[in-house]
Short mmCIF file of C-alpha atoms and ligand atoms in Angstrom, two decimals:
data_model
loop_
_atom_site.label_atom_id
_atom_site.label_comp_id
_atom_site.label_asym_id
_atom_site.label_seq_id
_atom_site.Cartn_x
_atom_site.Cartn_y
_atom_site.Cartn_z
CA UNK A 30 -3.41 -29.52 -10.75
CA UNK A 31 -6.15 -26.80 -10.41
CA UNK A 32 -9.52 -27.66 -9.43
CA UNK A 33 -12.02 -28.01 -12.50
CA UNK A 34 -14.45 -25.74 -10.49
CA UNK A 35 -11.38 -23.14 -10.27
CA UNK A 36 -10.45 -23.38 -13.79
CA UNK A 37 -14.38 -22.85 -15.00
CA UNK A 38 -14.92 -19.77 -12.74
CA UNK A 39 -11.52 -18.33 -13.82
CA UNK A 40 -11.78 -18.61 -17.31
CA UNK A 41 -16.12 -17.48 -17.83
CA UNK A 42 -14.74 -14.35 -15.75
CA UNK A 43 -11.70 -13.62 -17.78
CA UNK A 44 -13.86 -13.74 -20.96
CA UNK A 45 -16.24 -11.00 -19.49
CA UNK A 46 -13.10 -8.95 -18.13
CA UNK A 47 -11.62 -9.07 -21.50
CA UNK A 48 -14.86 -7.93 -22.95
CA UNK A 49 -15.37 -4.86 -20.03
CA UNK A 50 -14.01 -1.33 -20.42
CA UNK A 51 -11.81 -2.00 -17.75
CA UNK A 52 -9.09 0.56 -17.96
CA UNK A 53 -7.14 -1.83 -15.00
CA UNK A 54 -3.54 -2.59 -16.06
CA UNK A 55 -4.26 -6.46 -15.00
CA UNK A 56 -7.02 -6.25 -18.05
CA UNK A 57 -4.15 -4.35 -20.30
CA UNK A 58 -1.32 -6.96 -19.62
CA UNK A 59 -2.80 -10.26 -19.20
CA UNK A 60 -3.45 -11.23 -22.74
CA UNK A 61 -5.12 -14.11 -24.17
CA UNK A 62 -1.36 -16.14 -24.42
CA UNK A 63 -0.63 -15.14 -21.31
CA UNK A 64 -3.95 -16.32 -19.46
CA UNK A 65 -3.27 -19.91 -21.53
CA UNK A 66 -0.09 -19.90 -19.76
CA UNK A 67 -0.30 -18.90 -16.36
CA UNK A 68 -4.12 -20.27 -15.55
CA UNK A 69 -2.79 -23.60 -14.97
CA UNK A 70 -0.14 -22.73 -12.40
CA UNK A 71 -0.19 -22.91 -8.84
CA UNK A 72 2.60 -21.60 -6.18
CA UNK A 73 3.57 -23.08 -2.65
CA UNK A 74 0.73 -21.92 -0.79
CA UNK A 75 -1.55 -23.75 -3.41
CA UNK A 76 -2.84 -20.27 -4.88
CA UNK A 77 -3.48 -19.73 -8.53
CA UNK A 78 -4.29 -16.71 -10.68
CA UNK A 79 -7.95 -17.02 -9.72
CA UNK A 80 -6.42 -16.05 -6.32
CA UNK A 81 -4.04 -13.04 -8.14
CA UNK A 82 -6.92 -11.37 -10.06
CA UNK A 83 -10.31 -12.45 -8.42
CA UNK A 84 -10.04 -8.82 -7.42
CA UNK A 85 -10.45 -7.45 -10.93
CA UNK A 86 -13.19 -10.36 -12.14
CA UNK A 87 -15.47 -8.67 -9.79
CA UNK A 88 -14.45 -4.28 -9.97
CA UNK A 89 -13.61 -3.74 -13.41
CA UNK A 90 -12.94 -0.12 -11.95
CA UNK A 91 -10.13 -1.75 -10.29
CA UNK A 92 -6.68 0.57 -11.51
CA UNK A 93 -4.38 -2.01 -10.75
CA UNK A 94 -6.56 -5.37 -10.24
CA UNK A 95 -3.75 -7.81 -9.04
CA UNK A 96 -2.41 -8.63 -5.71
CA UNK A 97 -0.35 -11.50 -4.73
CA UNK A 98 -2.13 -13.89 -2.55
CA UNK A 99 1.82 -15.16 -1.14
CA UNK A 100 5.05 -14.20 -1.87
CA UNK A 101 6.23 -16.71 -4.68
CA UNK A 102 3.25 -15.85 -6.74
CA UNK A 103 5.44 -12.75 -7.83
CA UNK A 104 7.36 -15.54 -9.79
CA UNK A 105 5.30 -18.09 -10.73
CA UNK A 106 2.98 -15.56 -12.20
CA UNK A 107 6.01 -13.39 -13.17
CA UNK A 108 4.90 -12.95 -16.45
CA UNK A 109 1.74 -10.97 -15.25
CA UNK A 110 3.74 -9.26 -12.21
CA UNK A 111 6.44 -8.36 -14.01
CA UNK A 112 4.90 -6.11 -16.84
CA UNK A 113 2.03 -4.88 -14.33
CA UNK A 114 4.70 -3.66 -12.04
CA UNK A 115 7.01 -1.90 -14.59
CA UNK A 116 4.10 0.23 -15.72
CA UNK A 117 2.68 1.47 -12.37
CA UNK A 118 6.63 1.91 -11.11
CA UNK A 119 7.06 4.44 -13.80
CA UNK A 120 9.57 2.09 -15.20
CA UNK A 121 11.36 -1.09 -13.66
CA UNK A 122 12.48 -3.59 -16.65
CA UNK A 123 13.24 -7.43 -16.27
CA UNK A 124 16.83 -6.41 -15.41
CA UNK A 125 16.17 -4.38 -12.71
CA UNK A 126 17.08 -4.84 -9.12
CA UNK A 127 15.16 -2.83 -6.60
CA UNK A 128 18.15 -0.35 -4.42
CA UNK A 129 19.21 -1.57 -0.75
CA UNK A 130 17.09 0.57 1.38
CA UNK A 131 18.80 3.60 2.66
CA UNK A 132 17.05 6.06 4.66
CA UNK A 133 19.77 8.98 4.38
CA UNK A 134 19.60 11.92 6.49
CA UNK A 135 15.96 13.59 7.55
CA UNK A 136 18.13 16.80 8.20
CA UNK A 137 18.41 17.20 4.07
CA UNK A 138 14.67 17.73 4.25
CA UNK A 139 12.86 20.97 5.14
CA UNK A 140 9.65 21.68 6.05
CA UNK A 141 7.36 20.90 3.07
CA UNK A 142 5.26 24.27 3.48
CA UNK A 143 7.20 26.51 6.08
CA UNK A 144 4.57 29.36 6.24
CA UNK A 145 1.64 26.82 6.92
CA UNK A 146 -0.49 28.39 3.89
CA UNK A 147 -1.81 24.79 1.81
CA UNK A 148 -0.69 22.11 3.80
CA UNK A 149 -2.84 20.43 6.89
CA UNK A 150 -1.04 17.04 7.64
CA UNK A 151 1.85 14.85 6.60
CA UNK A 152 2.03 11.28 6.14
CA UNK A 153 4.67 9.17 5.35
CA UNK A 154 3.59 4.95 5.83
CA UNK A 155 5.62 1.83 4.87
CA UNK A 156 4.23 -1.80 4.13
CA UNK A 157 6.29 -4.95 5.85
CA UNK A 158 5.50 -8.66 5.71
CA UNK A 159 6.98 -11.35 7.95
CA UNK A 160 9.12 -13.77 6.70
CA UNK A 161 7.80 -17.24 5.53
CA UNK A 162 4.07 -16.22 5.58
CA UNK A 163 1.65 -16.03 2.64
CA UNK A 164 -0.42 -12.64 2.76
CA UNK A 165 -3.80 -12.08 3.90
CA UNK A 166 -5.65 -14.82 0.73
CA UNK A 167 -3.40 -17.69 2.04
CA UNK A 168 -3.48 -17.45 5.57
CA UNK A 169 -4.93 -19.82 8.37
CA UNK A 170 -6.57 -18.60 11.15
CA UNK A 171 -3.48 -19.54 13.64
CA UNK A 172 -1.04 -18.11 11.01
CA UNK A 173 -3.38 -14.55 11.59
CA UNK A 174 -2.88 -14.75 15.57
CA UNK A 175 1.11 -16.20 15.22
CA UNK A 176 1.77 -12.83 13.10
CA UNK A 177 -0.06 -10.89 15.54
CA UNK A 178 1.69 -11.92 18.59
CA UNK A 179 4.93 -11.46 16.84
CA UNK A 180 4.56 -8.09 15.69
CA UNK A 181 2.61 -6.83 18.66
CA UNK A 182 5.38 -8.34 21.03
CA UNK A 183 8.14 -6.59 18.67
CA UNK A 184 6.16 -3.09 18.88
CA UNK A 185 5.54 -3.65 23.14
CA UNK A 186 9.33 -3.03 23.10
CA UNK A 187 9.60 0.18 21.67
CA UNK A 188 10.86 3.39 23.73
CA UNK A 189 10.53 7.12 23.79
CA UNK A 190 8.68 8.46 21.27
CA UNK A 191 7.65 5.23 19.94
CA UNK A 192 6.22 3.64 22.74
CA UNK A 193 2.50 2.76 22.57
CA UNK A 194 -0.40 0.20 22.87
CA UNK A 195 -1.75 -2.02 21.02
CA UNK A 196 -6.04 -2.17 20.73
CA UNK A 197 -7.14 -5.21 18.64
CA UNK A 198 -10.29 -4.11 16.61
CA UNK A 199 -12.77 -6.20 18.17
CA UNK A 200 -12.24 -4.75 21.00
CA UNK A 201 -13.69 -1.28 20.00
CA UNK A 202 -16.96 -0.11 20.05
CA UNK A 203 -18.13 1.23 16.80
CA UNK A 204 -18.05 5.01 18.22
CA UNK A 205 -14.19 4.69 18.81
CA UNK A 206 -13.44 3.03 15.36
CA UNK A 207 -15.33 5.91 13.43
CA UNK A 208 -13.39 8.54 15.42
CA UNK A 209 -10.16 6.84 14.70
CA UNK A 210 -11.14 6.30 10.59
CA UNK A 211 -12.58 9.87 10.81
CA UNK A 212 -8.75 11.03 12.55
CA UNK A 213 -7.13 9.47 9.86
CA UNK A 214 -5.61 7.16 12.25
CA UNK A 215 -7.45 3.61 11.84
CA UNK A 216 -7.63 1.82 8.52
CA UNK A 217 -11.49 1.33 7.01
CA UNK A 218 -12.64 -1.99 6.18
CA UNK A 219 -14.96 -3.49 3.83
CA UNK A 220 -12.81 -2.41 1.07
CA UNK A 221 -14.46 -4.50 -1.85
CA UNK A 222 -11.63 -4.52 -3.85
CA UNK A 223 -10.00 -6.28 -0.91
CA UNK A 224 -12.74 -8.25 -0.08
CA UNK A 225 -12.75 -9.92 -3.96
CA UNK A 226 -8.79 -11.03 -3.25
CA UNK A 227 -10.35 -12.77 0.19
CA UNK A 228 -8.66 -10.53 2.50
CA UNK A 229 -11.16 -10.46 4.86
CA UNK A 230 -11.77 -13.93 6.20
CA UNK A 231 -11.58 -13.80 10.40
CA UNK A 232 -12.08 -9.93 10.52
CA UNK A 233 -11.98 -9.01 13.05
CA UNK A 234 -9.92 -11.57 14.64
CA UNK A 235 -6.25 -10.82 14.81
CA UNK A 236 -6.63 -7.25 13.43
CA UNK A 237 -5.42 -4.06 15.17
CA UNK A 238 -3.83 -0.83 15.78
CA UNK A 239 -0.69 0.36 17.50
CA UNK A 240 -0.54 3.77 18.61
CA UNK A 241 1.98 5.78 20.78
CA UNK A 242 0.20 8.63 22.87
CA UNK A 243 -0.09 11.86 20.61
CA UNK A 244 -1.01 9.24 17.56
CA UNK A 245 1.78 10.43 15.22
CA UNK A 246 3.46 6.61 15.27
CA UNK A 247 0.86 3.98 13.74
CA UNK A 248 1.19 0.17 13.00
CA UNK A 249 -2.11 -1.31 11.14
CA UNK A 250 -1.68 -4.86 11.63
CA UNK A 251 -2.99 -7.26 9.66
CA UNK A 252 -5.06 -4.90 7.11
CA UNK A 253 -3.86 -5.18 3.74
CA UNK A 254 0.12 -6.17 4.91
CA UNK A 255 1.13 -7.71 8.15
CA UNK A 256 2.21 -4.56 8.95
CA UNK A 257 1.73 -0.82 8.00
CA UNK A 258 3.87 1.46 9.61
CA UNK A 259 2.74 5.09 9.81
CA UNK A 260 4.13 8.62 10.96
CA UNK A 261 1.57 11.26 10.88
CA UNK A 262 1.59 14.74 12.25
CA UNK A 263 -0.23 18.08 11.59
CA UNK A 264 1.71 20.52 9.23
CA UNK A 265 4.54 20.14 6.88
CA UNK A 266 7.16 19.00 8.84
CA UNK A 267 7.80 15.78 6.66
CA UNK A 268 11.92 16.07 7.83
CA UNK A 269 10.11 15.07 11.52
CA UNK A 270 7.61 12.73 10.24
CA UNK A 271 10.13 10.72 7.84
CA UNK A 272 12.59 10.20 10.50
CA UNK A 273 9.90 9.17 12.70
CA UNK A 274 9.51 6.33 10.27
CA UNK A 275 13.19 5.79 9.63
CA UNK A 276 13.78 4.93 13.46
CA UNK A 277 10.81 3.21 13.67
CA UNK A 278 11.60 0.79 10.73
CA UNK A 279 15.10 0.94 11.88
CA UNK A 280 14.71 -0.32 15.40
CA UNK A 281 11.48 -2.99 13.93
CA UNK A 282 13.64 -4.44 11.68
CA UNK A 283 16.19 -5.77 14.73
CA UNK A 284 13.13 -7.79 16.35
CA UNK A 285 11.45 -9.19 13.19
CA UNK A 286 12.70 -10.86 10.10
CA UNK A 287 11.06 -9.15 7.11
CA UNK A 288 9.47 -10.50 3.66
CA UNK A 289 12.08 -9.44 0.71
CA UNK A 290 12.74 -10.70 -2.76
CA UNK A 291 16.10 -10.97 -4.95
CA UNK A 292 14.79 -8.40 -7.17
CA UNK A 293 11.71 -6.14 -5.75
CA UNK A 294 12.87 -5.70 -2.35
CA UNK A 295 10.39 -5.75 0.56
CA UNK A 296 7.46 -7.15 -0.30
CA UNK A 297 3.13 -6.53 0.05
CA UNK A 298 0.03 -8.05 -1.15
CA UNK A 299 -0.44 -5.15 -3.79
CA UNK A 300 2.11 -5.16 -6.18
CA UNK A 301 2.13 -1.07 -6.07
CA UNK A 302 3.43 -1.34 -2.36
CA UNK A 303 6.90 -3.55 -3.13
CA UNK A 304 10.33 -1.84 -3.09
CA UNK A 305 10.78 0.23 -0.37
CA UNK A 306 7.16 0.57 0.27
CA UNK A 307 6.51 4.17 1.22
CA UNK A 308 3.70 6.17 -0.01
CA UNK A 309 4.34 10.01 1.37
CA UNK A 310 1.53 12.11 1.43
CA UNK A 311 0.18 15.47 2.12
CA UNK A 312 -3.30 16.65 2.98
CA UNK A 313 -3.08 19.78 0.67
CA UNK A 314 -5.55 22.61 -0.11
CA UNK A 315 -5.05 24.03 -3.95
CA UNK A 316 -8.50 25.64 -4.12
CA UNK A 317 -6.79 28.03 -7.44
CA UNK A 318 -5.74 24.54 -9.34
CA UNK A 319 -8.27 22.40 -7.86
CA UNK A 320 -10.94 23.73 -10.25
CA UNK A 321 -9.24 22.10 -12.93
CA UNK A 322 -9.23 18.47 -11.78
CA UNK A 323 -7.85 16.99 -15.11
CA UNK A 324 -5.04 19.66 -15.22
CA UNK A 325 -3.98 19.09 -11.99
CA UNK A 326 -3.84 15.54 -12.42
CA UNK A 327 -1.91 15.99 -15.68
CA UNK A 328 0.68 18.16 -13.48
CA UNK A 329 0.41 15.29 -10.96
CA UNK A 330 1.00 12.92 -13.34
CA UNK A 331 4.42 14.31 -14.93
CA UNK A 332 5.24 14.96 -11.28
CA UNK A 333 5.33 11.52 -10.63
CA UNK A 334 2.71 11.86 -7.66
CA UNK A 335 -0.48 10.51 -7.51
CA UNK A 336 -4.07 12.14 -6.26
CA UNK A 337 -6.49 10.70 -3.44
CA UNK A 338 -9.28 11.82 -1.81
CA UNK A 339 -9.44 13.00 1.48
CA UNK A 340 -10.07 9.18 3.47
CA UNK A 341 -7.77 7.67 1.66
CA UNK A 342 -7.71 5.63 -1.51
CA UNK A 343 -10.95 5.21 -3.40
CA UNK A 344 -12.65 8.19 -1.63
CA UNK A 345 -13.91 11.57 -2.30
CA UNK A 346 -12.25 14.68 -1.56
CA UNK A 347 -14.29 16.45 1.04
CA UNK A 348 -13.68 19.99 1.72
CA UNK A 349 -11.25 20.70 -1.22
CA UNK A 350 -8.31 18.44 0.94
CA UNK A 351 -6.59 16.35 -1.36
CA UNK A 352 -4.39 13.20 -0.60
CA UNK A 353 -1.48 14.22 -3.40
CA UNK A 354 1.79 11.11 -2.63
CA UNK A 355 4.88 9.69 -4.54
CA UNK A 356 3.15 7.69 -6.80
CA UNK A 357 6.63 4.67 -7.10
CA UNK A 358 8.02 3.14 -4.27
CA UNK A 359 10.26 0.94 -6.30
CA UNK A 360 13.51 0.83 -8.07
CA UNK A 361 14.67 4.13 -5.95
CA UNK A 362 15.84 4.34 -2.22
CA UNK A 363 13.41 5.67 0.87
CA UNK A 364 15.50 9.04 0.43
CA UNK A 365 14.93 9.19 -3.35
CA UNK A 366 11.25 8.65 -2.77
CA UNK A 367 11.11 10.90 -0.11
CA UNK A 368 12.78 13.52 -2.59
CA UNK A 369 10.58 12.97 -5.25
CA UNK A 370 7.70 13.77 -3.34
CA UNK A 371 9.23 17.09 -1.79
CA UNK A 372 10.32 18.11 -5.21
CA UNK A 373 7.01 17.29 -6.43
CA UNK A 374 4.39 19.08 -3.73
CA UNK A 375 6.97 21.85 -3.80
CA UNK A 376 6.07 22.31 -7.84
CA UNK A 377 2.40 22.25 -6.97
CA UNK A 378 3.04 25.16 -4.26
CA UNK A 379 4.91 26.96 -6.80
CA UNK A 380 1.97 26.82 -9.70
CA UNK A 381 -0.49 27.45 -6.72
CA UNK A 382 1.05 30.72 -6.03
CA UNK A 383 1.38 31.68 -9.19
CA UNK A 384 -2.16 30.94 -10.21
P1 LIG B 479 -2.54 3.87 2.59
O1 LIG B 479 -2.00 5.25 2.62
O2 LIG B 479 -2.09 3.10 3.77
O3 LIG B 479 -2.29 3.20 1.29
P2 LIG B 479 -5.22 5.02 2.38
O4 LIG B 479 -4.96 5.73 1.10
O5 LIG B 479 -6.54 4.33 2.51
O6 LIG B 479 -4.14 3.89 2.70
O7 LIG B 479 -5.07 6.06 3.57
C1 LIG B 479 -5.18 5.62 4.89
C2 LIG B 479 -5.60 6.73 5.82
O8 LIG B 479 -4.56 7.69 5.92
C3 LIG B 479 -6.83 7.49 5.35
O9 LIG B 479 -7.62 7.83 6.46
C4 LIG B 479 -6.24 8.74 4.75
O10 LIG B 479 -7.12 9.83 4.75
C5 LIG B 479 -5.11 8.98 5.71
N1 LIG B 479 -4.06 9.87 5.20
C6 LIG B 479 -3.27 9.73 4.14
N2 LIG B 479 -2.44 10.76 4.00
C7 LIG B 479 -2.70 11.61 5.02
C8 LIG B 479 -2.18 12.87 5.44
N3 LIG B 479 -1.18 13.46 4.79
N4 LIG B 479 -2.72 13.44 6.54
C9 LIG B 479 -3.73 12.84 7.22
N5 LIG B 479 -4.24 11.67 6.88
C10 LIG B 479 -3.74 11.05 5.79
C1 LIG B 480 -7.12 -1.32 -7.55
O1 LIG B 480 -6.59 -2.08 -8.35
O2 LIG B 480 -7.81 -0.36 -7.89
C2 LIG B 480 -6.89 -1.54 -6.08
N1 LIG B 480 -6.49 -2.88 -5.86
C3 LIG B 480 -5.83 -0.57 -5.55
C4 LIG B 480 -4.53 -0.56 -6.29
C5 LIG B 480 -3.46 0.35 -5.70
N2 LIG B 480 -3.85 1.68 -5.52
C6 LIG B 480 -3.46 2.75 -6.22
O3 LIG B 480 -2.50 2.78 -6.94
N3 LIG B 480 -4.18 3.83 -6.03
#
């Protein structure tokens, strides 16, 4: 049964949420019926949807405002998941059964802006969670350090390109974590949209970054997922920064057993990170376009590709750089995606030039 205490705090929240002009699609979804039905439940890791949308009690400027504390809650709370993922996924109905992954060939890509004219950088990061772990809200201390050890030991074995080190954060002064935020290479934290879902308990401890020399091959561990996996270069060359990821994942998923469920694929904390995972992203100057902001997000928007700032989610952009990615990662392939975004940023080009 849930705790009295939990039940109280839940429900004076969900009142005040309901009342807010939170645009969050947690707020649009989860209903009055649909609270009396779910606020009771609890899943295998003893989490309940205090745990799910504490994130969205406290930022009602969440856009999202769910994550799933461990993976079962994506079925005990199914009824919240379920509609808050078909609408962010750009459609994904109850039927639906997320694609096995296939990478297909990096040689069908091109260079995403072959005379070097808009784009700076390309990014292209997956999210993978070990197998028979909750995520960051539900795990112990000694789970933290087990997950560590595992993945750091799986990454210690890669070769050529891939090889690296591995720097926990609490081993770096503050001067060489601002560098490595400011290079785009090292995640932030203090996220308090993160910190609300109780991602942050231990921080440092068990948090880290892998990186091979030159920087363009990344693992976060222990941010938001077990695991982020990142290729970044500078330039367009996402055909050379995709397969960088696609050996990567390739050769990760031999040493390590990943997270996946029947339907949604891998799985993440955030429910816009399931499926295959990958957000694909461009550091892009469109000074012509960029002076309409709500234009170019409507083009964005029918494009299927979403708009950051230039340090990543919930930031500015600084400079006129914009973060523009796939916006889905499920219910299509990691080639599909990969497409979509080309296709996309290729538009945006296009209407640049033509501004
Ligand atoms: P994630 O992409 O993992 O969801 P963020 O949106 O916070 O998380 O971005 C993480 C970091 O990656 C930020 O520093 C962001 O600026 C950087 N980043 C994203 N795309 C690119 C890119 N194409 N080139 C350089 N840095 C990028
Ligand atoms: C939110 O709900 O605003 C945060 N938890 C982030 C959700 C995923 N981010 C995104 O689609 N930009």
């Amino acid at each position: 049964k849930v705790d009295p205490e939990i039940l109280q705090k839940l429900t004076t929240k969900y009142v005040l949420l309901q009342k807010s002009d939170s645009k969050s699609l947690t707020k649009k979804y989860l209903t009055q019926e649909l609270f009396e039905k779910l606020k009771e439940k609890k899943t295998k890791y003893n989490m309940t949807l205090l745990d799910c949308i504490a994130t969205v009690l406290d930022n009602h400027d969440s856009s999202v405002g769910l994550y799933a504390p461990c993976p079962d809650s994506y079925d005990v709370f199914g009824d919240l998941f379920d509609i808050v993922i078909e609408d962010y996924h750009i459609g994904f109905p109850k039927s639906a059964v997320h694609p096995p992954m296939d990478w297909g060939e990096a040689s069908d890509l091109q260079n995403i802006d072959p005379n070097g004219k808009y784009v700076i950088s390309t990014r292209v990061r997956t999210a993978r969670s070990l197998k028979d772990y909750p995520f960051n809200p539900g795990l112990s201390e000694e789970q933290y350090k087990e997950i560590e050890t595992k993945v750091t030991c799986a990454l210690c074995q890669l070769t050529g390109d891939l090889r690296g080190q591995y720097q926990p954060l609490y081993e770096m002064s503050d001067d060489e974590m601002n560098k490595l935020i400011d290079d785009h290479i090292l995640f932030k934290g203090g996220d308090r949209f993160l910190e609300s879902a109780n991602a942050y308990r231990y921080w440092p401890n068990a948090r880290g970054v892998f990186t091979n020399p030159p920087k363009t091959f990344i693992v976060w561990v222990n941010e938001e997922d077990h695991m982020r996996i990142i290729s970044l270069q500078q330039g367009g060359d996402l055909a050379g920064v995709y397969k960088r990821l696609a050996d990567a994942v390739k050769e990760l998923d031999r040493r390590l057993e990943f997270c996946k469920h029947k339907r949604f694929g891998y799985l993440s904390m955030c429910p816009t990170n399931i499926g295959t995972g990958i957000r694909a992203s461009v550091h892009i100057k469109l000074p012509k376009m960029s002076q309409n902001e709500a234009k170019l997000n409507e083009i964005a928007g029918r494009l299927n590709l979403q708009i950051r700032g230039t340090g990543g989610e919930h930031t500015e952009s600084k400079g006129g750089v914009l973060d523009i990615s796939n916006k889905r990662r499920l219910g299509v392939t990691e080639k599909e995606v990969i497409k979509e975004m080309f296709n996309g940023i290729q538009e945006l080009i296009q209407l640049e030039e033509k501004s």
